[in-house]
Amino acid sequence: SVILDVRAACQDATVTQELLKEGFHRDLLVKVELGVGEDAGGCAVAARTRLPPGIYVDPYELASLQQQNLTKAVLIPDVIDVEAPEYLATDLLVLLYMEPDPWCARCFRAALPVHGRYHRPAEESEEALVILKSPEVLVCCCDNHLSAECWKPAEVEASCSGKNIGTCQWYSIMHKPAYEESILQVPVGLRQHSSLVCVVTLLATVLCSSLILAAVCKHGDFS
């Protein structure tokens, strides 16, 4: 009965994850609502999510946004090949720091630009599906006022503030996602178009080379 009482006292957090915009360049919007009775005032709240190889965060874009205080996140690993196609890329772990929602008590939100990678040409479909699982909710409170029975320690390689200033223990809470997963649809080419693409590319290359050569012969000074 003690276990049942503890579970009843621990309210699940609610997590909503959305992919905004269309095409390769999207915004990942994450919203978290803590359970009734949970107080994260003065604490850092973050969403930890694993991005599959088909989607990535541009570290240079992220650095620019962080300098403008528009977002805060930690990438693991922090060195990312932004040019690699999906079939040569690896997973990316993102710790996205969240801000309090002024319109909702116990609510937090954050947005992060993400980008789809190029996939191999497909046989039939003109879109590849990238499955993005629901993130994990983490809280870091240096005064340790969290309920021990509701939160469990989490291994996180980042400080509470997102800066290399001191370290505190991160904790994870059970949560119920609004959706178990989000699906990113990435445009891909069709294999049967490969011959046409090669021919058009060759003709465009020959035409452009001819125009450049003609311009050099007409306006060049060969004296």
PDB file of N, CA, C and O in Angstrom, residues 32-34 38 101-108:
ATOM      1  N   VAL A  32       6.417  21.395 -21.665  1.00  0.00           N
ATOM      2  CA  VAL A  32       6.344  20.505 -20.502  1.00  0.00           C
ATOM      3  C   VAL A  32       5.436  21.141 -19.457  1.00  0.00           C
ATOM      4  O   VAL A  32       5.566  22.331 -19.152  1.00  0.00           O
ATOM      5  N   GLU A  33       4.519  20.338 -18.928  1.00  0.00           N
ATOM      6  CA  GLU A  33       3.695  20.760 -17.801  1.00  0.00           C
ATOM      7  C   GLU A  33       3.919  19.775 -16.660  1.00  0.00           C
ATOM      8  O   GLU A  33       3.623  18.590 -16.785  1.00  0.00           O
ATOM      9  N   LEU A  34       4.485  20.278 -15.557  1.00  0.00           N
ATOM     10  CA  LEU A  34       4.749  19.423 -14.419  1.00  0.00           C
ATOM     11  C   LEU A  34       3.454  19.020 -13.728  1.00  0.00           C
ATOM     12  O   LEU A  34       2.424  19.688 -13.874  1.00  0.00           O
ATOM     13  N   GLU A  38       4.084  19.782  -8.013  1.00  0.00           N
ATOM     14  CA  GLU A  38       5.508  19.892  -8.313  1.00  0.00           C
ATOM     15  C   GLU A  38       5.892  21.363  -8.459  1.00  0.00           C
ATOM     16  O   GLU A  38       5.251  22.118  -9.184  1.00  0.00           O
ATOM     17  N   ASP A 101       6.724  29.230 -18.884  1.00  0.00           N
ATOM     18  CA  ASP A 101       5.663  29.767 -19.725  1.00  0.00           C
ATOM     19  C   ASP A 101       4.890  30.808 -18.909  1.00  0.00           C
ATOM     20  O   ASP A 101       4.297  30.471 -17.879  1.00  0.00           O
ATOM     21  N   PRO A 102       4.899  32.077 -19.335  1.00  0.00           N
ATOM     22  CA  PRO A 102       4.231  33.123 -18.536  1.00  0.00           C
ATOM     23  C   PRO A 102       2.719  32.944 -18.443  1.00  0.00           C
ATOM     24  O   PRO A 102       2.082  33.551 -17.593  1.00  0.00           O
ATOM     25  N   TRP A 103       2.150  32.117 -19.308  1.00  0.00           N
ATOM     26  CA  TRP A 103       0.696  31.954 -19.329  1.00  0.00           C
ATOM     27  C   TRP A 103       0.230  30.718 -18.578  1.00  0.00           C
ATOM     28  O   TRP A 103      -0.965  30.443 -18.537  1.00  0.00           O
ATOM     29  N   CYS A 104       1.162  29.973 -18.015  1.00  0.00           N
ATOM     30  CA  CYS A 104       0.767  28.707 -17.388  1.00  0.00           C
ATOM     31  C   CYS A 104       1.715  28.372 -16.243  1.00  0.00           C
ATOM     32  O   CYS A 104       2.923  28.269 -16.447  1.00  0.00           O
ATOM     33  N   ALA A 105       1.183  28.229 -15.036  1.00  0.00           N
ATOM     34  CA  ALA A 105       1.998  27.811 -13.899  1.00  0.00           C
ATOM     35  C   ALA A 105       2.421  26.352 -14.095  1.00  0.00           C
ATOM     36  O   ALA A 105       1.681  25.547 -14.646  1.00  0.00           O
ATOM     37  N   ARG A 106       3.608  26.017 -13.677  1.00  0.00           N
ATOM     38  CA  ARG A 106       4.189  24.677 -13.788  1.00  0.00           C
ATOM     39  C   ARG A 106       4.486  24.297 -15.233  1.00  0.00           C
ATOM     40  O   ARG A 106       4.765  23.144 -15.529  1.00  0.00           O
ATOM     41  N   CYS A 107       4.422  25.288 -16.176  1.00  0.00           N
ATOM     42  CA  CYS A 107       4.644  24.990 -17.596  1.00  0.00           C
ATOM     43  C   CYS A 107       5.965  25.592 -18.067  1.00  0.00           C
ATOM     44  O   CYS A 107       6.360  26.682 -17.644  1.00  0.00           O
ATOM     45  N   PHE A 108       6.624  24.868 -18.978  1.00  0.00           N
ATOM     46  CA  PHE A 108       7.893  25.301 -19.543  1.00  0.00           C
ATOM     47  C   PHE A 108       7.885  24.994 -21.037  1.00  0.00           C
ATOM     48  O   PHE A 108       7.191  24.078 -21.489  1.00  0.00           O
TER      49      PHE A 108
END
